[in-house]
Short mmCIF file of C-alpha atoms in Angstrom, two decimals:
data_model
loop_
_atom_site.label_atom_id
_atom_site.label_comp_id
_atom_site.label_asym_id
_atom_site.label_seq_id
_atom_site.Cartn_x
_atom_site.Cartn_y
_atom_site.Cartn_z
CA UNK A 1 37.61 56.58 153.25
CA UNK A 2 35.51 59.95 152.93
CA UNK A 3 39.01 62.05 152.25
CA UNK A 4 39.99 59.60 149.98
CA UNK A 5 42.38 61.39 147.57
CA UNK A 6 41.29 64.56 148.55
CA UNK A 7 44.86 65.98 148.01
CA UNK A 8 44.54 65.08 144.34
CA UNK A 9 41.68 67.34 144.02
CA UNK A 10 42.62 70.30 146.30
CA UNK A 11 43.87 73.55 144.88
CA UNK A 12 45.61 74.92 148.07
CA UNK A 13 48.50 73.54 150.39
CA UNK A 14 49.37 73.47 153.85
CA UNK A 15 50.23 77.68 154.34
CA UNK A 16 53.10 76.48 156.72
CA UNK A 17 55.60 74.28 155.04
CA UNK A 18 58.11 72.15 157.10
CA UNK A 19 61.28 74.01 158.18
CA UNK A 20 63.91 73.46 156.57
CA UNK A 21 65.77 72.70 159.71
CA UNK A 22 63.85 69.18 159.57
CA UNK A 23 65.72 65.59 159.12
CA UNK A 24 62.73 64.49 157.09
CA UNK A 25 63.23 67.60 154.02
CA UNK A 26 66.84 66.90 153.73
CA UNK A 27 66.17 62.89 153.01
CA UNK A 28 66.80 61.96 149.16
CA UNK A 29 63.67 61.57 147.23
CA UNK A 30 64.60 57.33 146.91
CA UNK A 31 64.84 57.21 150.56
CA UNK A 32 61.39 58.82 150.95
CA UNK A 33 59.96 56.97 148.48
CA UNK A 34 61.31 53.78 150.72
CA UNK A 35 59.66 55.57 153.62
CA UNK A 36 56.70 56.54 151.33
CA UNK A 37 55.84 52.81 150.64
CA UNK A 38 55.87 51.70 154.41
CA UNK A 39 52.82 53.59 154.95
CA UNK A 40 49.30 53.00 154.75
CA UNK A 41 46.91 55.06 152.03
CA UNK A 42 45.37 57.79 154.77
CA UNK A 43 48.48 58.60 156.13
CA UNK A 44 50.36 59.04 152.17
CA UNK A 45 47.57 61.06 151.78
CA UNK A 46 48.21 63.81 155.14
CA UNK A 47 51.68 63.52 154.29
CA UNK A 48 50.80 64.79 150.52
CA UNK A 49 49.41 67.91 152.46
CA UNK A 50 52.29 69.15 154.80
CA UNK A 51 53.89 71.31 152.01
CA UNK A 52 54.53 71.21 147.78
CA UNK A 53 57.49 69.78 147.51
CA UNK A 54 55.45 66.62 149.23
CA UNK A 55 51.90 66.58 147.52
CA UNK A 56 54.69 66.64 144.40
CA UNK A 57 56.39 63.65 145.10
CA UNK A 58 53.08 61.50 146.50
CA UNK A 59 51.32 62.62 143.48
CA UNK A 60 54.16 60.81 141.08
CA UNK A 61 52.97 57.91 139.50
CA UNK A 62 56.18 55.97 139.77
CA UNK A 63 55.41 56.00 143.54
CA UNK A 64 51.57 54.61 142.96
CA UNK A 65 52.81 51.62 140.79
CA UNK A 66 55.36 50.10 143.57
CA UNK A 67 51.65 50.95 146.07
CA UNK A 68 49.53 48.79 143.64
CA UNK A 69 52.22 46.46 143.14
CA UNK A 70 52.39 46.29 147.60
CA UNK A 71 48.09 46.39 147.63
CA UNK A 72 47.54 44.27 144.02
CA UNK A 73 50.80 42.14 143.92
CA UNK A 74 53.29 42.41 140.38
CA UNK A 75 51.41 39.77 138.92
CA UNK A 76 48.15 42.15 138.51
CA UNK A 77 50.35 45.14 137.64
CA UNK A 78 52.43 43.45 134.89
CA UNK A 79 49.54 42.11 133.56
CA UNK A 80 47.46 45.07 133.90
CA UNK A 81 50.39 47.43 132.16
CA UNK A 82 50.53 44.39 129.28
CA UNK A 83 47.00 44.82 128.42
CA UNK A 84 46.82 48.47 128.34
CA UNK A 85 47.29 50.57 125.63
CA UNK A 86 50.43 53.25 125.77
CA UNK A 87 51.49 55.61 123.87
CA UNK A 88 55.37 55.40 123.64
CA UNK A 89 56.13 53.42 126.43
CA UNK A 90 54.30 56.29 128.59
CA UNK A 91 53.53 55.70 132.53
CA UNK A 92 50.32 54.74 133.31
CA UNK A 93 48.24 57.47 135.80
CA UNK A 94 48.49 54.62 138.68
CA UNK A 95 47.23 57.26 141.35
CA UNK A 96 44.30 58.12 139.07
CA UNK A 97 43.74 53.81 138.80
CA UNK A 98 44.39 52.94 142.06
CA UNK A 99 41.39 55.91 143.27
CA UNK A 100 38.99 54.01 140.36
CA UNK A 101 39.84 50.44 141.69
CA UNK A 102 38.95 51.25 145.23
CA UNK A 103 35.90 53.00 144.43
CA UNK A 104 34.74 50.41 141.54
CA UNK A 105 31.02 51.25 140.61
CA UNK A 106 30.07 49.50 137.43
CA UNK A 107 31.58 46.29 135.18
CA UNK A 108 30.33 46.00 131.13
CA UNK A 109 29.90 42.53 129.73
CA UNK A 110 30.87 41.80 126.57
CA UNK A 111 29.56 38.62 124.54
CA UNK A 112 32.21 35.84 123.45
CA UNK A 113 30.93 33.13 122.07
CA UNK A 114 28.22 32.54 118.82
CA UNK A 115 25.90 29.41 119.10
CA UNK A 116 25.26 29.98 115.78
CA UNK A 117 28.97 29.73 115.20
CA UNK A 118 30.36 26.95 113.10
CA UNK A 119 33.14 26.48 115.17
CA UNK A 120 33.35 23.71 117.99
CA UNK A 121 31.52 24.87 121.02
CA UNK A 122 31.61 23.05 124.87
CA UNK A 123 27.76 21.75 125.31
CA UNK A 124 25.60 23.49 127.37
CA UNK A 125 26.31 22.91 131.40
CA UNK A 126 26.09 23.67 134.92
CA UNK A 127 28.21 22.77 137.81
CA UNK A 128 31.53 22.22 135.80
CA UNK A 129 34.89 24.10 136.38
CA UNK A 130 36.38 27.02 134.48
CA UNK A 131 39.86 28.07 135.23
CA UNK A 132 42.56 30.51 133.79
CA UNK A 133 45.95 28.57 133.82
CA UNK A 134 48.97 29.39 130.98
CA UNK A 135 46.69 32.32 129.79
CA UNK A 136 44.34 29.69 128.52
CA UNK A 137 40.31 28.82 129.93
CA UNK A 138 40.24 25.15 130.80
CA UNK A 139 36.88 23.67 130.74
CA UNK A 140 35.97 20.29 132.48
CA UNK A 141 33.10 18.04 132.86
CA UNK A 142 29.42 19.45 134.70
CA UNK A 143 26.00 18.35 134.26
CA UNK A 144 23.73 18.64 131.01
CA UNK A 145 20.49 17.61 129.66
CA UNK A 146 18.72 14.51 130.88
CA UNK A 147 20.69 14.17 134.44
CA UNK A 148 24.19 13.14 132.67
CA UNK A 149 27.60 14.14 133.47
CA UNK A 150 29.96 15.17 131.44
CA UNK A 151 33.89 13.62 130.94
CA UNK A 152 35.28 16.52 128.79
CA UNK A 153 38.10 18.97 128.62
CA UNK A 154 38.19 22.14 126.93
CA UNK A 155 40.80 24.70 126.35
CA UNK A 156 40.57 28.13 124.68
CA UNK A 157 43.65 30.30 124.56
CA UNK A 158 43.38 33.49 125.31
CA UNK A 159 47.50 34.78 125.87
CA UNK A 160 47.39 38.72 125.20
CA UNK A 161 45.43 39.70 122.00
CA UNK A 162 42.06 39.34 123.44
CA UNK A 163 39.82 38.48 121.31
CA UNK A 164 35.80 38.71 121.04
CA UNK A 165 35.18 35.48 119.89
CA UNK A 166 37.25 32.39 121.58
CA UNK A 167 38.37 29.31 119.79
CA UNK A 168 37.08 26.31 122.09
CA UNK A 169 39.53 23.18 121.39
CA UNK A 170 38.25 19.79 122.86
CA UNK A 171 41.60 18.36 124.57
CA UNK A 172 40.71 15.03 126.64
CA UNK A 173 37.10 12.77 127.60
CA UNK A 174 37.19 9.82 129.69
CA UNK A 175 40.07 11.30 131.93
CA UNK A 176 38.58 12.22 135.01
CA UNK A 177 35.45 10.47 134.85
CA UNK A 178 32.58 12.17 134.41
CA UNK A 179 30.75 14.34 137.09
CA UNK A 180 29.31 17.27 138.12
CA UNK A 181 29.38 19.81 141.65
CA UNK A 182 33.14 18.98 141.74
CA UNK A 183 36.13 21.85 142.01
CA UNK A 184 39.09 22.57 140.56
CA UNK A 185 41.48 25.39 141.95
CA UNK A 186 44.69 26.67 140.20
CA UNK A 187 48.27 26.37 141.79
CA UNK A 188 51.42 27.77 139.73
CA UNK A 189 51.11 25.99 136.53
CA UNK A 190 48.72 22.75 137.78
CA UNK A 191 45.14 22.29 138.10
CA UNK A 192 43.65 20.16 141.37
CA UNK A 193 40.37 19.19 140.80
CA UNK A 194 38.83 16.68 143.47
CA UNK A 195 35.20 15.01 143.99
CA UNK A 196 31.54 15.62 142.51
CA UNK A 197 28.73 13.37 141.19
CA UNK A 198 28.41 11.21 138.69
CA UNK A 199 24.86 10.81 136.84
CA UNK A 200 24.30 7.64 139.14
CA UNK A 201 24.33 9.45 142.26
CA UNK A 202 27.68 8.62 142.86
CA UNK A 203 29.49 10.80 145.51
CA UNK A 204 33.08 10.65 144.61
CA UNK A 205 36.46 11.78 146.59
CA UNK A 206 39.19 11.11 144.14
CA UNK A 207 42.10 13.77 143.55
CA UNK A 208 43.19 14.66 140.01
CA UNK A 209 45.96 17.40 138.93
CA UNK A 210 46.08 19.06 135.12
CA UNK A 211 49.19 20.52 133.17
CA UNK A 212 48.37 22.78 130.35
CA UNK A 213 51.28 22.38 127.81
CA UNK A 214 51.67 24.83 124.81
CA UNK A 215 53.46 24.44 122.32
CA UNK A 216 55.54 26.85 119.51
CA UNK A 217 52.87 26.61 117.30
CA UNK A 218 50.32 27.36 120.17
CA UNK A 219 49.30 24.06 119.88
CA UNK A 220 47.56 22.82 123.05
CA UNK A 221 47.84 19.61 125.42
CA UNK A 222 46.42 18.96 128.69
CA UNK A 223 47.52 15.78 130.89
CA UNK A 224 45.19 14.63 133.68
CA UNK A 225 46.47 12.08 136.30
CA UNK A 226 45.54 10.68 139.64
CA UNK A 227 46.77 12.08 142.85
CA UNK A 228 48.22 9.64 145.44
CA UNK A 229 46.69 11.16 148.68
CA UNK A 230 47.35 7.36 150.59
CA UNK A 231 44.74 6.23 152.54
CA UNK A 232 43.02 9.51 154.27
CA UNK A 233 40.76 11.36 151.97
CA UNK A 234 37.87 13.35 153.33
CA UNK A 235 34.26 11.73 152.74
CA UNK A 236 32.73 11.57 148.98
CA UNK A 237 31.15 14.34 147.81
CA UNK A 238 29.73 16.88 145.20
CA UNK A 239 28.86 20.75 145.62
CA UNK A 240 31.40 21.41 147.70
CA UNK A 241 33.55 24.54 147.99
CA UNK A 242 37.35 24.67 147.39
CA UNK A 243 40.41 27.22 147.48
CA UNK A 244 43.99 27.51 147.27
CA UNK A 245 46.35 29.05 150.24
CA UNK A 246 49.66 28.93 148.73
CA UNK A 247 51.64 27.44 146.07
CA UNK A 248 50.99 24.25 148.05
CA UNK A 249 48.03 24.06 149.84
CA UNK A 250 44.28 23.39 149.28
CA UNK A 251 41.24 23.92 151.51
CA UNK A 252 37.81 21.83 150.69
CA UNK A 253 34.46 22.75 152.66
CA UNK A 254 31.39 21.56 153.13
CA UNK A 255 29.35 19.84 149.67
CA UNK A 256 26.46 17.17 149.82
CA UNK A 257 27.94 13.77 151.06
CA UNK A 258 26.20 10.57 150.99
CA UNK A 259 21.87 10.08 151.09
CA UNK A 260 22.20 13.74 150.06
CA UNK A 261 23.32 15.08 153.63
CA UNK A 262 25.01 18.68 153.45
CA UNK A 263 28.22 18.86 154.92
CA UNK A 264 30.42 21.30 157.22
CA UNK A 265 33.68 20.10 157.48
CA UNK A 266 37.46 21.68 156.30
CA UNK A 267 40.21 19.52 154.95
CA UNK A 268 43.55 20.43 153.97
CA UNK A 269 45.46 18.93 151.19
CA UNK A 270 49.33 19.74 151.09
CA UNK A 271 50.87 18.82 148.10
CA UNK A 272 54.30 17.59 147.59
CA UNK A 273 57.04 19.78 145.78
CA UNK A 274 56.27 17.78 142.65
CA UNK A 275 52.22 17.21 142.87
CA UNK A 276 52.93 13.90 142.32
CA UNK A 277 51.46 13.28 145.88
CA UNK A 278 48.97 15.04 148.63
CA UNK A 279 48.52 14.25 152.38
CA UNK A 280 44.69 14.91 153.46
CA UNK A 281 43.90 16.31 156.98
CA UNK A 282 40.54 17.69 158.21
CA UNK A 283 40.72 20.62 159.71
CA UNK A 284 38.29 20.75 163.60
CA UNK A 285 37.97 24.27 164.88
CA UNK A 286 34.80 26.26 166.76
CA UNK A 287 33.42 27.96 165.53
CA UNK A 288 33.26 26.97 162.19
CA UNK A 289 30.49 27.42 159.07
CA UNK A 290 27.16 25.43 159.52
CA UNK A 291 26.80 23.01 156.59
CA UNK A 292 26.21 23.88 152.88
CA UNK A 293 26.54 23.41 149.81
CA UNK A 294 26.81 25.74 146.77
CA UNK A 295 28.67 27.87 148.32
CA UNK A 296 32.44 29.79 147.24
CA UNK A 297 35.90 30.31 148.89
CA UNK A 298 37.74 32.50 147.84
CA UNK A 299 41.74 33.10 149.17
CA UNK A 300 42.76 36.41 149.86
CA UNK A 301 46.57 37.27 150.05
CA UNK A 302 46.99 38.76 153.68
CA UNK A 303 43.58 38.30 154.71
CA UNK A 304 42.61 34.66 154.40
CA UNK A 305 39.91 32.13 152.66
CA UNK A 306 36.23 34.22 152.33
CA UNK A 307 32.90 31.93 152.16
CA UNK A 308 30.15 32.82 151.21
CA UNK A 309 26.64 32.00 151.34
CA UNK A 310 25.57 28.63 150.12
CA UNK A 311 22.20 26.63 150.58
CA UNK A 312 22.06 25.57 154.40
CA UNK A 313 20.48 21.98 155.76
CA UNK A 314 17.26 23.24 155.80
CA UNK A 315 17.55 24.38 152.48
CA UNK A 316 17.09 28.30 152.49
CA UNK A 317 19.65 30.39 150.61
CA UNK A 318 22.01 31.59 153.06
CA UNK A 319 24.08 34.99 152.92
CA UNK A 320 26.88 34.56 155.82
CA UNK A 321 30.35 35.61 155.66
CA UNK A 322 32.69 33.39 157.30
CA UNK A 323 36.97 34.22 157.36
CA UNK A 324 39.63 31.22 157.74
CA UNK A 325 42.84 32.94 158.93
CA UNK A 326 45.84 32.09 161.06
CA UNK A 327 45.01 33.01 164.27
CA UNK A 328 47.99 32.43 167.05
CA UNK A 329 49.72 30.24 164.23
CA UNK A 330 46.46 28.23 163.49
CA UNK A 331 43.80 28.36 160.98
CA UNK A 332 40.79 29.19 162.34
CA UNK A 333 37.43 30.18 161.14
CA UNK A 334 35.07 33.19 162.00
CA UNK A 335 32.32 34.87 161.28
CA UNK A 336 31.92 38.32 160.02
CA UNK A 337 29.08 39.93 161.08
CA UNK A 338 27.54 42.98 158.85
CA UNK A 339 24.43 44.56 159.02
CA UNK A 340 21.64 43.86 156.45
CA UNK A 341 20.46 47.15 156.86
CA UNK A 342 23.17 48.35 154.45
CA UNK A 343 21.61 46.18 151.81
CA UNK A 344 19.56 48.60 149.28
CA UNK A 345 15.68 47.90 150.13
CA UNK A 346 13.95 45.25 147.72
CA UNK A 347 17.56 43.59 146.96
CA UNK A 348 18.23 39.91 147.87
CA UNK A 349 21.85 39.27 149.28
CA UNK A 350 20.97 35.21 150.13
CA UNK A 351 22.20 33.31 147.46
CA UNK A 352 23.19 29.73 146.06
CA UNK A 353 25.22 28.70 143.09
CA UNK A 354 26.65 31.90 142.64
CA UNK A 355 30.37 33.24 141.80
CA UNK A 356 32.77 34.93 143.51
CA UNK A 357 36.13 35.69 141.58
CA UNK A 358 39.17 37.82 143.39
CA UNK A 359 39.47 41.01 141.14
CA UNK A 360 42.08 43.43 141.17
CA UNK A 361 41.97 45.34 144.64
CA UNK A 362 41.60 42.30 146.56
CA UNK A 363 37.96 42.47 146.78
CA UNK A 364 34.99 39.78 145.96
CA UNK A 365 33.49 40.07 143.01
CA UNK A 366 29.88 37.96 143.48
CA UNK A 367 28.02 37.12 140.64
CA UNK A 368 24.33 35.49 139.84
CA UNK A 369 23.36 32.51 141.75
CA UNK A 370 19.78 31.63 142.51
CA UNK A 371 17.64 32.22 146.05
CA UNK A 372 15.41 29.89 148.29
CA UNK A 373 12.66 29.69 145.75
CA UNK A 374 15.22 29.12 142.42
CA UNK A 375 14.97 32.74 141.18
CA UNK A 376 18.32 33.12 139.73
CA UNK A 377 20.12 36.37 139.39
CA UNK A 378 21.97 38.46 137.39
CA UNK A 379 23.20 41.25 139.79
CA UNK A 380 27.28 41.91 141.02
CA UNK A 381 28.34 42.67 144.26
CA UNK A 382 31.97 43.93 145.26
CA UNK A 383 32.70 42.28 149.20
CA UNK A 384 34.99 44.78 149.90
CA UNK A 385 37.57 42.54 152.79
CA UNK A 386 39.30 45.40 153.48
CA UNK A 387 36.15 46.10 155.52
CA UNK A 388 37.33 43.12 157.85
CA UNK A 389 38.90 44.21 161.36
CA UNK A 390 41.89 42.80 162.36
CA UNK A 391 40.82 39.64 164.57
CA UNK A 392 43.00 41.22 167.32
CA UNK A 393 40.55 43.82 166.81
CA UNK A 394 37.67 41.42 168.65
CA UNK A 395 36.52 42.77 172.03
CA UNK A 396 33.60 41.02 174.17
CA UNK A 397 30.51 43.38 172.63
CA UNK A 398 31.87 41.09 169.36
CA UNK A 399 32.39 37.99 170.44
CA UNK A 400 31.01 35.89 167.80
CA UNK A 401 32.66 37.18 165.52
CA UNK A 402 34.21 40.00 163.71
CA UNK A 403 32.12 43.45 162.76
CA UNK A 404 32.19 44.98 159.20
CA UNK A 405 30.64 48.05 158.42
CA UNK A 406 30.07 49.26 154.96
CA UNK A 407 31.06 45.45 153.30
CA UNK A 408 28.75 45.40 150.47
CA UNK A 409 28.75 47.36 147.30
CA UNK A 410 26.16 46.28 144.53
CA UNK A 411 27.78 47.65 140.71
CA UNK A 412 25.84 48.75 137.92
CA UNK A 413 26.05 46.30 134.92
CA UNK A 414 26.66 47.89 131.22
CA UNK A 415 26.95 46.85 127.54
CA UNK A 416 25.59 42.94 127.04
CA UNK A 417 22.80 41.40 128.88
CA UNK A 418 23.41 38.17 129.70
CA UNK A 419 20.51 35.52 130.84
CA UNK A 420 20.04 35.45 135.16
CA UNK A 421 22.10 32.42 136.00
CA UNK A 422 22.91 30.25 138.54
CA UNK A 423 25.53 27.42 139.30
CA UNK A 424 27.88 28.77 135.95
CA UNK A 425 31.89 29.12 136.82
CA UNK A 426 33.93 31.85 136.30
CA UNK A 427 38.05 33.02 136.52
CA UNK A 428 39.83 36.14 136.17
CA UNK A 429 42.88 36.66 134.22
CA UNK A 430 45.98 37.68 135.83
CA UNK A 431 45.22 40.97 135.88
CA UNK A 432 42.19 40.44 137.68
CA UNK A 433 40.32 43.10 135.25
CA UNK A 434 38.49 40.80 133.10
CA UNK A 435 36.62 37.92 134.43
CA UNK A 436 35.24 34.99 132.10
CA UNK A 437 31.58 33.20 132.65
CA UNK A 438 30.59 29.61 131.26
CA UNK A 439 27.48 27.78 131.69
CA UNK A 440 24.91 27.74 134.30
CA UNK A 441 21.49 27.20 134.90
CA UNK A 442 19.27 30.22 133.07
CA UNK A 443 15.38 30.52 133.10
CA UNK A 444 13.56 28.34 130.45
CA UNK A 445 11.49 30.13 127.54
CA UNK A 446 8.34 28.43 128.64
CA UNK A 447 8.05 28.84 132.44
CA UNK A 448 10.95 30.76 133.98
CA UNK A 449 9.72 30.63 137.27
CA UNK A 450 9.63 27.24 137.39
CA UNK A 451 12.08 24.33 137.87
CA UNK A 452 11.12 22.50 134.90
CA UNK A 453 12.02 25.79 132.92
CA UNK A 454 15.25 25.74 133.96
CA UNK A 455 17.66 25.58 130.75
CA UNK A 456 21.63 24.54 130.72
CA UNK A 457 23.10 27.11 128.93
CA UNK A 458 26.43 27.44 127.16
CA UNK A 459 27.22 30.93 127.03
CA UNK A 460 30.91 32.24 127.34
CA UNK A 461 30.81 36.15 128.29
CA UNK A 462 33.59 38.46 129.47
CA UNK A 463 33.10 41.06 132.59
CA UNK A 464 35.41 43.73 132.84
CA UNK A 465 35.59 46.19 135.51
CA UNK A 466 35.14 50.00 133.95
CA UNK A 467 38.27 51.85 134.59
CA UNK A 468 38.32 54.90 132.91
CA UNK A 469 41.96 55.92 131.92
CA UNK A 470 42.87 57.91 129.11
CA UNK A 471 44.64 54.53 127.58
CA UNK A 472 41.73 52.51 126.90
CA UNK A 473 41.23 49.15 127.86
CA UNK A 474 40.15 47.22 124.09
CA UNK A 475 36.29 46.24 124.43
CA UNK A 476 37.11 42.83 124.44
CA UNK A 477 40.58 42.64 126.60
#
């Protein structure tokens, strides 16, 4: 979008302005604004330019909050204007945010936790889950020292005051068993966690859903209990990927399955109305992503489930984009293709154990990870899907897939340096402005570039995107 916004910045108007003979100048300003709201951002943006009395009314920033709240979805906006600070119950500059969102540049970490602390702390780990459910981090299980797994549950609330340093509360052990390389998505209120390894070996395929309960006194209870899925269940396994669809639905892909084969197969879980049971079917399309493990999906509302990258079968660090959508009402996977010549020269895109969190904008936010040889990283990339043609968009010259241009933005990191990582977690709030990391795998002291010198670490940080409005988002919010 090269004239992106450009009528927010111009000085002069249109020297012709619509005659006042037209239908369109004698609407009421709410039945623009309905009109307004139907289309997309390029054309607002000519329409701003036609005469005055328009730029006036596309430059009001009641307008740009019901567009973010159509582009980011109320959830993001309410939380967003919660977490803000206003003067007097003032409007936000939503034009001025929505320009900074799309044209994101940088993030700042911001340290939140003290080893040094007295308080309770999760142990160092790697391969665990970390999700934001009830506006509390829950914290399960993942691999440690020595090989073993890990059978605990941690909760930290966070609700809206933000704070720098996190109070960890140890909630459950024993309940799942423990393991490592599982997932866990969020849907509404639950947590659905399924699979991993155990520090036997074991592959496992069991189904577990969470309930965070709060109470008055912000006391805080979490209840885990087996799914009934009946008698289909896809294959055991550990390092798999996992996302939700809809309040209903989850989608598991690829993992290491038995005698440490790597996977490449897509199962759907739909839940019933009460998660108190699931019905398991695999999903067989072509194409479809080669196997992996290590890898992320990510669900997109209005664009589908994103993959990324992974470690392939013969082991390399991969860096492929791959899009489940419905396609003639069926899910169906492909490719996107992108050039690596838009990747800046000396930066590796290939990458295993990584992150990649939805942020506000609908965009991929990918984080650390480690390449073919183990070097882990600490760089962040924005996958921008709006880059994504339409699949009715696919001609012949594209036939294996669908061509992005200009997909991949890498962002400048400020404030705290955290350690290069690989296989940590992290979850956005509901905002989708501030992102939370646990855990990984970080260079050892000794020999860094070695696998031996690998370290668990246990390290909670916060990454929030820099937006720079004149109501300042609080360091650690």
């Amino acid at each position: 979008m090269t004239t992106f916004f450009m009528a927010e910045t111009s000085t002069s108007t249109t020297s012709s302005n619509i005659g006042s003979s037209s239908p369109i100048v004698k609407l009421a300003q709410d039945h623009l604004f309905t009109i307004l709201l139907l289309l997309p951002i390029d054309s607002l943006i000519s329409f701003a330019r036609t005469c005055k009395r328009f730029r006036s009314l596309t430059g009001s920033d009641t307008l740009w909050e019901s567009i973010c709240r159509r582009e980011w979805g109320s959830t993001s906006v309410d939380a967003l204007k919660s977490s803000i600070n206003t003067k007097n119950n003032q409007q936000l500059p939503w034009m001025r945010l929505y320009k900074q969102v799309s044209q994101l540049d940088s993030v700042s970490c911001h340290k939140l936790s003290d080893q040094d602390s007295e308080l309770m702390l999760p142990t160092p780990r790697a391969s665990h889950c970390l999700n934001f459910v009830s506006d509390c981090l829950v914290l399960f299980g993942g691999g440690c020292e020595g090989g073993r797994d890990l059978d605990d549950t941690w909760v930290a609330y966070i609700g809206n005051d933000f704070q720098r340093m996190l109070k960890w509360q140890k909630v459950n052990s024993g309940i799942p068993n423990g393991r490592f390389g599982h997932t866990c998505i969020v849907i509404g209120d639950y947590l659905v966690l399924f699979g991993g390894i155990n520090d036997r070996g074991m592959r496992q395929n069991d189904t577990w859903v969470g309930k965070v309960v709060l109470s008055e006194n912000l006391g805080i209870t979490l209840s885990w209990r087996l799914l009934d899925v009946r008698s289909i269940a896809p294959p055991p396994r550990g390092a798999h990927a996992a996302c939700c669809i809809d309040k209903s639905t989850m989608v598991i892909h690829g993992g290491i399955g038995l005698c440490g084969l790597r996977m490449g197969d897509t199962w759907i879980l739909e839940l019933s109305e009460n998660f108190c049971s699931g019905t398991w079917r695999e999903l067989v399309t072509h194409p479809s992503p080669p196997a992996r493990s290590g890898h992320t999906l990510t669900c997109i509302e209005g664009t589908g489930i994103v993959l990324f990258g992974g470690r392939g079968s013969g082991y390399d660090a991969l860096h492929d984009v791959w899009l489940l959508q419905v396609s003639e009402d069926e899910l169906k996977w492909k490719q996107i293709l992108y050039n690596l010549q838009d990747i800046p020269a000396g930066v590796s895109l290939p990458r295993v154990g990584h992150s990649a969190t939805l942020i506000l904008g609908g965009r991929l936010l990918i984080y650390g990870g480690e390449d073919s040889q183990r070097r882990r990283k600490d760089d962040f990339w924005v996958l921008d899907v709006s880059k994504i043609p339409s699949h009715k968009a696919q001609s012949p010259l594209n036939s294996r897939g669908l061509q992005a241009n200009n997909m991949w933005r890498m962002l400048k990191a400020k404030g705290y340096k955290p350690y290069r990582r690989s296989f940590h977690r992290a979850c956005a709030d509901h905002s989708g402005c501030r992102l939370y990391v646990f855990g990984g795998m970080v260079d050892g002291l000794l020999q860094p570039a070695e696998a031996y010198g690998l370290r668990f670490d246990g390290e909670l940080f916060l990454v929030k995107l820099e937006l720079e409005t004149e109501m300042a988002i609080p360091p650690g919010g």
